[in-house]
PDB file of C-alpha atoms in Angstrom:
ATOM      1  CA  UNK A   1     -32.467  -3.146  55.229  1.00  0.00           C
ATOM      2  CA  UNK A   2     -31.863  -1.410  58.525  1.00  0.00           C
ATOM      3  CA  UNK A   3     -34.164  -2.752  61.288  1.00  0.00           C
ATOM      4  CA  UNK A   4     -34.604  -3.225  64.712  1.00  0.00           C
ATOM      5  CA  UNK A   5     -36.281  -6.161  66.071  1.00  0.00           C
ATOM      6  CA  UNK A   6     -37.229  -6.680  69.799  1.00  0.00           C
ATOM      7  CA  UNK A   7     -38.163  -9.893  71.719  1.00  0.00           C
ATOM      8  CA  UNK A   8     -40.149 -10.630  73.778  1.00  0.00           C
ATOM      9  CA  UNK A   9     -43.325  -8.055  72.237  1.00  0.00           C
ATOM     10  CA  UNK A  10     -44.815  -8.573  75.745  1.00  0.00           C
ATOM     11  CA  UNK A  11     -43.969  -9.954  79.337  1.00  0.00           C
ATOM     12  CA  UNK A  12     -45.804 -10.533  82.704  1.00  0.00           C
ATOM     13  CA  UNK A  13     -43.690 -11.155  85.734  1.00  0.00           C
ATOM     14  CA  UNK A  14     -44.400 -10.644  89.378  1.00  0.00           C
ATOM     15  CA  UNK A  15     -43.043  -8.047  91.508  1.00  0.00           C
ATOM     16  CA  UNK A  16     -39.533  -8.671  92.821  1.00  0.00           C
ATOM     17  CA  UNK A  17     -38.457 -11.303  89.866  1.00  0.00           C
ATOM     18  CA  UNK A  18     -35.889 -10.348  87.624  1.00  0.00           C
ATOM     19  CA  UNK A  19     -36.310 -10.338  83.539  1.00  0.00           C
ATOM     20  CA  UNK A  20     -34.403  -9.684  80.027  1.00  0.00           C
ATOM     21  CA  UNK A  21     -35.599  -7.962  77.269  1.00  0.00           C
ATOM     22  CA  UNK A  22     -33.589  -8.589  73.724  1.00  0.00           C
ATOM     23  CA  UNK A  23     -32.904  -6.678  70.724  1.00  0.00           C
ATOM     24  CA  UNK A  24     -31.699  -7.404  67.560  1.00  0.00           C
ATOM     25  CA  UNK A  25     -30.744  -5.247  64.842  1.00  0.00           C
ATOM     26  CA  UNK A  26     -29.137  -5.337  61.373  1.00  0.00           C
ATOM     27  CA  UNK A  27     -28.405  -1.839  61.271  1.00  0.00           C
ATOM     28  CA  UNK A  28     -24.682  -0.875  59.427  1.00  0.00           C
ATOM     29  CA  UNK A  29     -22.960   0.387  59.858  1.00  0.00           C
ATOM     30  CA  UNK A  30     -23.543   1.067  63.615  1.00  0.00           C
ATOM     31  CA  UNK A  31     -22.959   4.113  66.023  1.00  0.00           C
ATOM     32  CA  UNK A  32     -24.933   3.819  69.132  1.00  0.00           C
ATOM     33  CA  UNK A  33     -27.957   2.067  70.713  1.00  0.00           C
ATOM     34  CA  UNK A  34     -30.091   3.476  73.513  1.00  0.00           C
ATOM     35  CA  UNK A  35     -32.986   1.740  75.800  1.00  0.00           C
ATOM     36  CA  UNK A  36     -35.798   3.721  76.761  1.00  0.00           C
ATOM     37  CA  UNK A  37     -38.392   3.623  78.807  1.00  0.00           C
ATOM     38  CA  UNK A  38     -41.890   4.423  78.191  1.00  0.00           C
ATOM     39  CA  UNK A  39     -44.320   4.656  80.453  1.00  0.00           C
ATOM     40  CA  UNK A  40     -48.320   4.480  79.469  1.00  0.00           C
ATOM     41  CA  UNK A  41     -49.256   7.905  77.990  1.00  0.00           C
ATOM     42  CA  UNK A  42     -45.872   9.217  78.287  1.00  0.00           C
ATOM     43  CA  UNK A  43     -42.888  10.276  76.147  1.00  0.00           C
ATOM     44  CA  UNK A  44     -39.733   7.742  76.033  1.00  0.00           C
ATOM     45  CA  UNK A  45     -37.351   8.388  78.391  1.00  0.00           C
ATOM     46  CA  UNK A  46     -33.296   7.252  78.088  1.00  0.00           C
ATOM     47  CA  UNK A  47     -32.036   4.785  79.822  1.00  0.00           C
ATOM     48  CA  UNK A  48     -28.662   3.476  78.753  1.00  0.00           C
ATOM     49  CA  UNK A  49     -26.881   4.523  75.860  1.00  0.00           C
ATOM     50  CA  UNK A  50     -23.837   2.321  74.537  1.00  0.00           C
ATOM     51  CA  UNK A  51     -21.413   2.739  71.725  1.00  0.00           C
ATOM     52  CA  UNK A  52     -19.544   0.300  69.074  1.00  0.00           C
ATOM     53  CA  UNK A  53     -16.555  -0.277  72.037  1.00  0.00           C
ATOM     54  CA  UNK A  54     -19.023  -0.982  75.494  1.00  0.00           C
ATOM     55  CA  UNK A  55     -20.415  -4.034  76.379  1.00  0.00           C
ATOM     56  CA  UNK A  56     -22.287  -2.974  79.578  1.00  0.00           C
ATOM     57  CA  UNK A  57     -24.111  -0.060  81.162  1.00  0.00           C
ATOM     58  CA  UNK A  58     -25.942   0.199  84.073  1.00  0.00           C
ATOM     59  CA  UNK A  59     -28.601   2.521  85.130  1.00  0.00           C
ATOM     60  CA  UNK A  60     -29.638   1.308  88.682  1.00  0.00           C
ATOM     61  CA  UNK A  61     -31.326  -1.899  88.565  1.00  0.00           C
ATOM     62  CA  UNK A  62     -30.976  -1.536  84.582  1.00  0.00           C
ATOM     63  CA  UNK A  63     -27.515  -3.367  83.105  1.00  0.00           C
ATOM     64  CA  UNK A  64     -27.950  -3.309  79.278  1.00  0.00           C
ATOM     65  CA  UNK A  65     -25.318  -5.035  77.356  1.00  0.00           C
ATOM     66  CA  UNK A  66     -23.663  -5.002  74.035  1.00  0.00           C
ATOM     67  CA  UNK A  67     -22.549  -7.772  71.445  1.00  0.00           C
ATOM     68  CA  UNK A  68     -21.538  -5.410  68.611  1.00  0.00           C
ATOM     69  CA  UNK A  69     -20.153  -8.920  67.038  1.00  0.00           C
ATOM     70  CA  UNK A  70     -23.556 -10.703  66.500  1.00  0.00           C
ATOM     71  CA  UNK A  71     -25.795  -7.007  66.731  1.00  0.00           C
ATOM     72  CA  UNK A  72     -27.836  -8.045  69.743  1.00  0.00           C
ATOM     73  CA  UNK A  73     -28.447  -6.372  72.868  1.00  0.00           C
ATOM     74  CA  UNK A  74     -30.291  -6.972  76.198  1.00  0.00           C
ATOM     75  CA  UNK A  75     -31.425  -4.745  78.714  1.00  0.00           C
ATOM     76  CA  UNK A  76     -31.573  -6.926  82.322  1.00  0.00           C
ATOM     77  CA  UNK A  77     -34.337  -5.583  84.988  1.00  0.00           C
ATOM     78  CA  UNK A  78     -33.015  -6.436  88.591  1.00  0.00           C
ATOM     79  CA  UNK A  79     -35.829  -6.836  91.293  1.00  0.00           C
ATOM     80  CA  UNK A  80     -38.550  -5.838  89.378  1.00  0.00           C
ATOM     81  CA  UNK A  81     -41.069  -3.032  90.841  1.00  0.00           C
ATOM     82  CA  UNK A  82     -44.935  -1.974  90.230  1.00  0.00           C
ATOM     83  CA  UNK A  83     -43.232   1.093  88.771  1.00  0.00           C
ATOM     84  CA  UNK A  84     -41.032  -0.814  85.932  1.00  0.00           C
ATOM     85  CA  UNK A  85     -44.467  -1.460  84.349  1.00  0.00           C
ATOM     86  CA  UNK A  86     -44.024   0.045  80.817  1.00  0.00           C
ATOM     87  CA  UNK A  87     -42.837  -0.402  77.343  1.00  0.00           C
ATOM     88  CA  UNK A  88     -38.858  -0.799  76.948  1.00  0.00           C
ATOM     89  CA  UNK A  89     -37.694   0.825  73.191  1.00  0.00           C
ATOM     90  CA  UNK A  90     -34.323  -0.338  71.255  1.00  0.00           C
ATOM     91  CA  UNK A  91     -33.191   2.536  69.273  1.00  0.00           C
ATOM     92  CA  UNK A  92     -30.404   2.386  67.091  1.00  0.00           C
ATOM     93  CA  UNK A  93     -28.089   5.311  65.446  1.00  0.00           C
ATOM     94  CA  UNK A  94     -26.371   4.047  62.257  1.00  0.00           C
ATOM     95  CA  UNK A  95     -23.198   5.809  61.099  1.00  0.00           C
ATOM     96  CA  UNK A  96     -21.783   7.383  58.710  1.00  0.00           C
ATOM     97  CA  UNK A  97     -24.254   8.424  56.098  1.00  0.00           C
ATOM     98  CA  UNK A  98     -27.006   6.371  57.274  1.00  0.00           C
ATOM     99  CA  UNK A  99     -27.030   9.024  60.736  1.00  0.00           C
ATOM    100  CA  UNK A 100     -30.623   7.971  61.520  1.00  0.00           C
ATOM    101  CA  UNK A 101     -32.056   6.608  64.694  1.00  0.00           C
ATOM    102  CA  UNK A 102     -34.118   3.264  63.986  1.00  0.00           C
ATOM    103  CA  UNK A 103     -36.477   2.548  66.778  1.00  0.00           C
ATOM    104  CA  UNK A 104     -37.608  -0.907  67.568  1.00  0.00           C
ATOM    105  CA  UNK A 105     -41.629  -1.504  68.196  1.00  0.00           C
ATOM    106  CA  UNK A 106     -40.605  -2.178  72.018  1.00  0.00           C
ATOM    107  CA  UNK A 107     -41.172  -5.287  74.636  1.00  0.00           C
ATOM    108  CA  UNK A 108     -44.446  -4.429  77.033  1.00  0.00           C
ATOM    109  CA  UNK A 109     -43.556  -5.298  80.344  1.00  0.00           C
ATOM    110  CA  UNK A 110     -45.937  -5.447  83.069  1.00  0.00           C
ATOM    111  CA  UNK A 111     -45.019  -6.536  86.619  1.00  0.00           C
ATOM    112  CA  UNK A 112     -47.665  -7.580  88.942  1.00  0.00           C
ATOM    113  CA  UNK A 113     -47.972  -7.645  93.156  1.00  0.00           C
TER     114      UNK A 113
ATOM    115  CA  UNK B   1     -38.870  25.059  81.772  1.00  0.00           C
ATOM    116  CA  UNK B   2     -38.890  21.548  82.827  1.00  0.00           C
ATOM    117  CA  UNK B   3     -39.095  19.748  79.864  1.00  0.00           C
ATOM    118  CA  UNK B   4     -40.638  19.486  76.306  1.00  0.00           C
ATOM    119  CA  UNK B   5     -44.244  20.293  76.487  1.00  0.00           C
ATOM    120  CA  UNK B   6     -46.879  19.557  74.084  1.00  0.00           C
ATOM    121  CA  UNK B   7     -50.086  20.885  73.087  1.00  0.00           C
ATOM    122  CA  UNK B   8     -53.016  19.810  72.743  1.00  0.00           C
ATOM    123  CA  UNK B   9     -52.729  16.719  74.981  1.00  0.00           C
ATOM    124  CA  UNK B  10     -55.478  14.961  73.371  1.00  0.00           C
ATOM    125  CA  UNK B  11     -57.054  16.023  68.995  1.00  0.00           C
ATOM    126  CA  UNK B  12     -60.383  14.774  67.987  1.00  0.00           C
ATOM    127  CA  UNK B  13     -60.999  15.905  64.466  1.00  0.00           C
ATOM    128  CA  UNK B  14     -63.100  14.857  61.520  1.00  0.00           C
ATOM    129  CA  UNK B  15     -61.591  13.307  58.402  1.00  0.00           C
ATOM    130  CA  UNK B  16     -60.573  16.267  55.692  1.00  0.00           C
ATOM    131  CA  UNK B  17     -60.287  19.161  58.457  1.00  0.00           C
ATOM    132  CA  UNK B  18     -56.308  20.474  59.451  1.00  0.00           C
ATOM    133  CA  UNK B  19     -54.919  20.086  62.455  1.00  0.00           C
ATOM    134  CA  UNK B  20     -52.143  21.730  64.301  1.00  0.00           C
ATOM    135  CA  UNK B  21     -49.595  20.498  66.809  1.00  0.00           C
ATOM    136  CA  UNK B  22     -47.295  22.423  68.709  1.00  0.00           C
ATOM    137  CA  UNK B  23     -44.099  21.875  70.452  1.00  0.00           C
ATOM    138  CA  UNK B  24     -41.841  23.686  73.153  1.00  0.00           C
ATOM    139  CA  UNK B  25     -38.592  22.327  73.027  1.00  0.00           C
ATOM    140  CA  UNK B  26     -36.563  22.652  76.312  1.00  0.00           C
ATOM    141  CA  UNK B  27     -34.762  26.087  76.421  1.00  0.00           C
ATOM    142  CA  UNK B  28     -31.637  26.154  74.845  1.00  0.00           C
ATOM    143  CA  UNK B  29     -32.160  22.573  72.671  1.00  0.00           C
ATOM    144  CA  UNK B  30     -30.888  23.331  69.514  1.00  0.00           C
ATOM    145  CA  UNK B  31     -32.480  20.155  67.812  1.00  0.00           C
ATOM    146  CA  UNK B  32     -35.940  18.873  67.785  1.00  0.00           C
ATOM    147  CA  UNK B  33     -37.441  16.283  66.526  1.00  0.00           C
ATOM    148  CA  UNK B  34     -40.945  15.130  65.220  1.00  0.00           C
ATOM    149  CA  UNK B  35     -42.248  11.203  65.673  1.00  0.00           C
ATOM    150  CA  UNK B  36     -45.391   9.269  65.054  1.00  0.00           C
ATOM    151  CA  UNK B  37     -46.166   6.401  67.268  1.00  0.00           C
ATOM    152  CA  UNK B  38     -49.318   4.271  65.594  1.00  0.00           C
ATOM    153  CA  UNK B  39     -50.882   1.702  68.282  1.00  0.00           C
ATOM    154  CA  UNK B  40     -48.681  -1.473  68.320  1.00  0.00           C
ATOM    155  CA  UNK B  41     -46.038   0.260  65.900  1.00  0.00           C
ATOM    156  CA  UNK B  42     -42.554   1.809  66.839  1.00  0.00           C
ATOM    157  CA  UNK B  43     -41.618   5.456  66.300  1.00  0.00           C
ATOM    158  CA  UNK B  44     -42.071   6.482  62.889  1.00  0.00           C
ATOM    159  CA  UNK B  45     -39.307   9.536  61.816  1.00  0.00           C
ATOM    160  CA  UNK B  46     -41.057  12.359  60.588  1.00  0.00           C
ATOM    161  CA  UNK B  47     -38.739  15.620  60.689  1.00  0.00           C
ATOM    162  CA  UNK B  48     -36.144  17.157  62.066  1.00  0.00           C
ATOM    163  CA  UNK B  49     -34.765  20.296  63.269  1.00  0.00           C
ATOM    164  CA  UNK B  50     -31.489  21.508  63.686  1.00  0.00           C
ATOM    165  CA  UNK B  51     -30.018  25.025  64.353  1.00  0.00           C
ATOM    166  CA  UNK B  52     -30.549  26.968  61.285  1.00  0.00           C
ATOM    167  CA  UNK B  53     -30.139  23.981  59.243  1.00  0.00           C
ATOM    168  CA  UNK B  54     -32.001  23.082  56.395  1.00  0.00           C
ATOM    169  CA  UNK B  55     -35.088  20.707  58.042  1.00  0.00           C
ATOM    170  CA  UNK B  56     -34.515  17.034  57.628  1.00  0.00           C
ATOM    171  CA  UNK B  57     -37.960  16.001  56.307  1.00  0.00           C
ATOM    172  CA  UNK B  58     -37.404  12.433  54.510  1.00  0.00           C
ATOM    173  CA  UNK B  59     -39.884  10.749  57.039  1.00  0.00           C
ATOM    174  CA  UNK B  60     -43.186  12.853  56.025  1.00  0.00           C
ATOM    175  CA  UNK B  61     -44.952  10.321  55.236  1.00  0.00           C
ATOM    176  CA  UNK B  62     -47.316  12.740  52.376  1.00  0.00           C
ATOM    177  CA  UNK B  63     -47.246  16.646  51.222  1.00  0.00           C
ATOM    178  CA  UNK B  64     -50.730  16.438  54.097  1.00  0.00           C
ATOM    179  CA  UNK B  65     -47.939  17.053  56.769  1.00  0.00           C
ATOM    180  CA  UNK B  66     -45.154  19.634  57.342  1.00  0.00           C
ATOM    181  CA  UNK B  67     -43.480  21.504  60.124  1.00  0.00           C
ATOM    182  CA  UNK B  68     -41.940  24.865  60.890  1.00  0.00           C
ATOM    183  CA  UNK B  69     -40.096  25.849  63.783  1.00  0.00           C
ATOM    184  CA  UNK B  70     -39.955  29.370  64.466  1.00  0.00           C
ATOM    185  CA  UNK B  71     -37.090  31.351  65.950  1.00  0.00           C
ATOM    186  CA  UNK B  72     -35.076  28.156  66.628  1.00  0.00           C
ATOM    187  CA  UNK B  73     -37.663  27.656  69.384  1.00  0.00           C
ATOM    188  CA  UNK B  74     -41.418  26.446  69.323  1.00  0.00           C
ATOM    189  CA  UNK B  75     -42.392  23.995  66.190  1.00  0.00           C
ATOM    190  CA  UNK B  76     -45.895  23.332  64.775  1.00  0.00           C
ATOM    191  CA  UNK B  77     -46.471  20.043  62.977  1.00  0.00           C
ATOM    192  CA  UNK B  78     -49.522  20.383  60.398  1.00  0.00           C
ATOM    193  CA  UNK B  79     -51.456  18.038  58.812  1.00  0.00           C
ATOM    194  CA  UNK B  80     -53.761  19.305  56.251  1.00  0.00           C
ATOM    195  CA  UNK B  81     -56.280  17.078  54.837  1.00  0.00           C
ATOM    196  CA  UNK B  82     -56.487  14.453  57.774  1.00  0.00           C
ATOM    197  CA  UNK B  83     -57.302  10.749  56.847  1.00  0.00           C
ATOM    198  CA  UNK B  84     -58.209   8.391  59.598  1.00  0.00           C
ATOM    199  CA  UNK B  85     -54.891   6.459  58.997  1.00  0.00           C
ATOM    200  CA  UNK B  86     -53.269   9.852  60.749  1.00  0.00           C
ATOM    201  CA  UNK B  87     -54.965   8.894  63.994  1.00  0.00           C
ATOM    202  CA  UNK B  88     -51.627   8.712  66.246  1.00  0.00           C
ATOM    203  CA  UNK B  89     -49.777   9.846  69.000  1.00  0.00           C
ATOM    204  CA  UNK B  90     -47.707  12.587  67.573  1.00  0.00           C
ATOM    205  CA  UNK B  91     -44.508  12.544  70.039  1.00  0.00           C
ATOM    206  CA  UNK B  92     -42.120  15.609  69.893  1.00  0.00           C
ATOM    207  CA  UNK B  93     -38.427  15.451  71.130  1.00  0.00           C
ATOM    208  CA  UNK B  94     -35.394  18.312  71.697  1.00  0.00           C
ATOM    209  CA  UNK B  95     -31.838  17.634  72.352  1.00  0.00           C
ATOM    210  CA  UNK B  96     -28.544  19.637  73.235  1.00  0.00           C
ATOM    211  CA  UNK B  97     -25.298  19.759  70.796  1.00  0.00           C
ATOM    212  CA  UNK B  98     -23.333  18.877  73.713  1.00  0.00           C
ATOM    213  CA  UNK B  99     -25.933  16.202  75.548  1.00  0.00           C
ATOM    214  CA  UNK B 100     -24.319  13.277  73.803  1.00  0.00           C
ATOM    215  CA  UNK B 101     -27.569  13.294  71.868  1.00  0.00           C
ATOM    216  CA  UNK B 102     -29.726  12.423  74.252  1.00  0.00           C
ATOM    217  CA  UNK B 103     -33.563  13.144  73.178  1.00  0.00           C
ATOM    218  CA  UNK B 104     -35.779  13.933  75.458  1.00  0.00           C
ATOM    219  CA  UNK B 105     -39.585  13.382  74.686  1.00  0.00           C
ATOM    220  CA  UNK B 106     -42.767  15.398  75.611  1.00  0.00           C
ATOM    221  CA  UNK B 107     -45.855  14.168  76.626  1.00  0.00           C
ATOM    222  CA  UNK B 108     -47.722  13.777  73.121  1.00  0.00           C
ATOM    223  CA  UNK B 109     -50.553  14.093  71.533  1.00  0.00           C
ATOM    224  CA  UNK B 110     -53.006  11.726  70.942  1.00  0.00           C
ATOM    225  CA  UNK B 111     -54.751  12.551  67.399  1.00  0.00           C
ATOM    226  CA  UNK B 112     -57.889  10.763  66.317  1.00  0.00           C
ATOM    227  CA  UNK B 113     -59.398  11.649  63.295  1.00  0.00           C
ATOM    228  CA  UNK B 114     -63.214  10.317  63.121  1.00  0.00           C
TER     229      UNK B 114
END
């Protein structure tokens, strides 16, 4: 079954600290996987996107990287801000035939002064 | 425009009455997309939209809900019949062919059915 499983569901850290959020998925076969952002009462907004062949993008104090090997992912926040505050979605695009995006239920993050 | 809008922001209905949702797409998105979002859940797929293409509807969830989208443009999500397991934010999202798929959401709305 095609899933998408995220870890930690929730997070407190304090302004300035740094944290990773993880994502696992057994989706096959695989095209692409995205992190988004969503803020409170907002739509999801992109991130990173990474395909089958990248290990690492960055998006500002975002890096998200890539084990296509072992299906995992983590997207790395860098001097966290009031403003990072949010939920953080996995999405995943399987290929081939099974061209659907699976979303993960997303890691709440809040940062605090 | 600036991005996808959505209207209404916010739906309070009783159980058994319709309800209807719209969606602008941003100009020139040739796909758009319908999602669910339940309280603790992840996105649930409900529809989608492409072109003149035949509408992708495997993730209606009942025949209570279906979409149109009119003039490859604005799309209205109805559910007929609501049930207070429909209570939801209703998130709508466009993309370009060339925008290396890259959805972009609207706002939502925030359904409650009583």
């Amino acid at each position: 079954k095609n899933q998408v499983e995220q870890s930690p569901q929730s997070l407190i850290i304090l302004e300035g600290k740094n944290c990773t959020l993880q994502c696992n998925y057994t989706v096959s076969p695989f095209s692409n996987l995205r992190w988004y952002k969503q803020d409170t009462g907002r739509g999801p907004v992109s991130l990173t996107i990474m395909t089958f062949s990248e290990n690492t993008k960055s998006n500002g104090r975002y890096t998200a990287t890539l084990d296509a090997d072992t299906k995992q992912s983590s997207l790395h926040i860098t001097a966290s801000q009031l403003s990072d505050s949010a939920s953080y979605i996995c999405v995943v695009r399987g290929g081939g035939a099974t061209n659907k995006l699976i979303f993960g239920t997303g890691t709440l993050l809040a940062v605090q002064p | 425009g600036a991005g996808v809008s959505q209207s209404p922001s916010n739906k309070v209905t009783e159980k058994g009455k319709d309800v209807e949702l719209r969606c602008d797409p941003i100009s020139g998105h040739t796909a758009l997309y319908w999602y669910r979002q339940s309280l603790g859940q992840g996105l649930e797929f409900l529809i989608y939209f492409q072109g003149n293409s035949a509408p992708d509807k495997s993730g209606l969830p009942s025949d209570r809900f279906s979409a149109e989208r009119t003039g490859g443009s604005v799309s209205t999500l109805t559910i007929q019949r609501t049930q207070q397991e429909d209570s939801a934010v209703y998130l709508c999202a466009s993309s370009s062919p060339g925008g290396g798929e890259t959805q972009y959401f609207g706002p939502g709305t925030r359904l409650l059915v009583l």
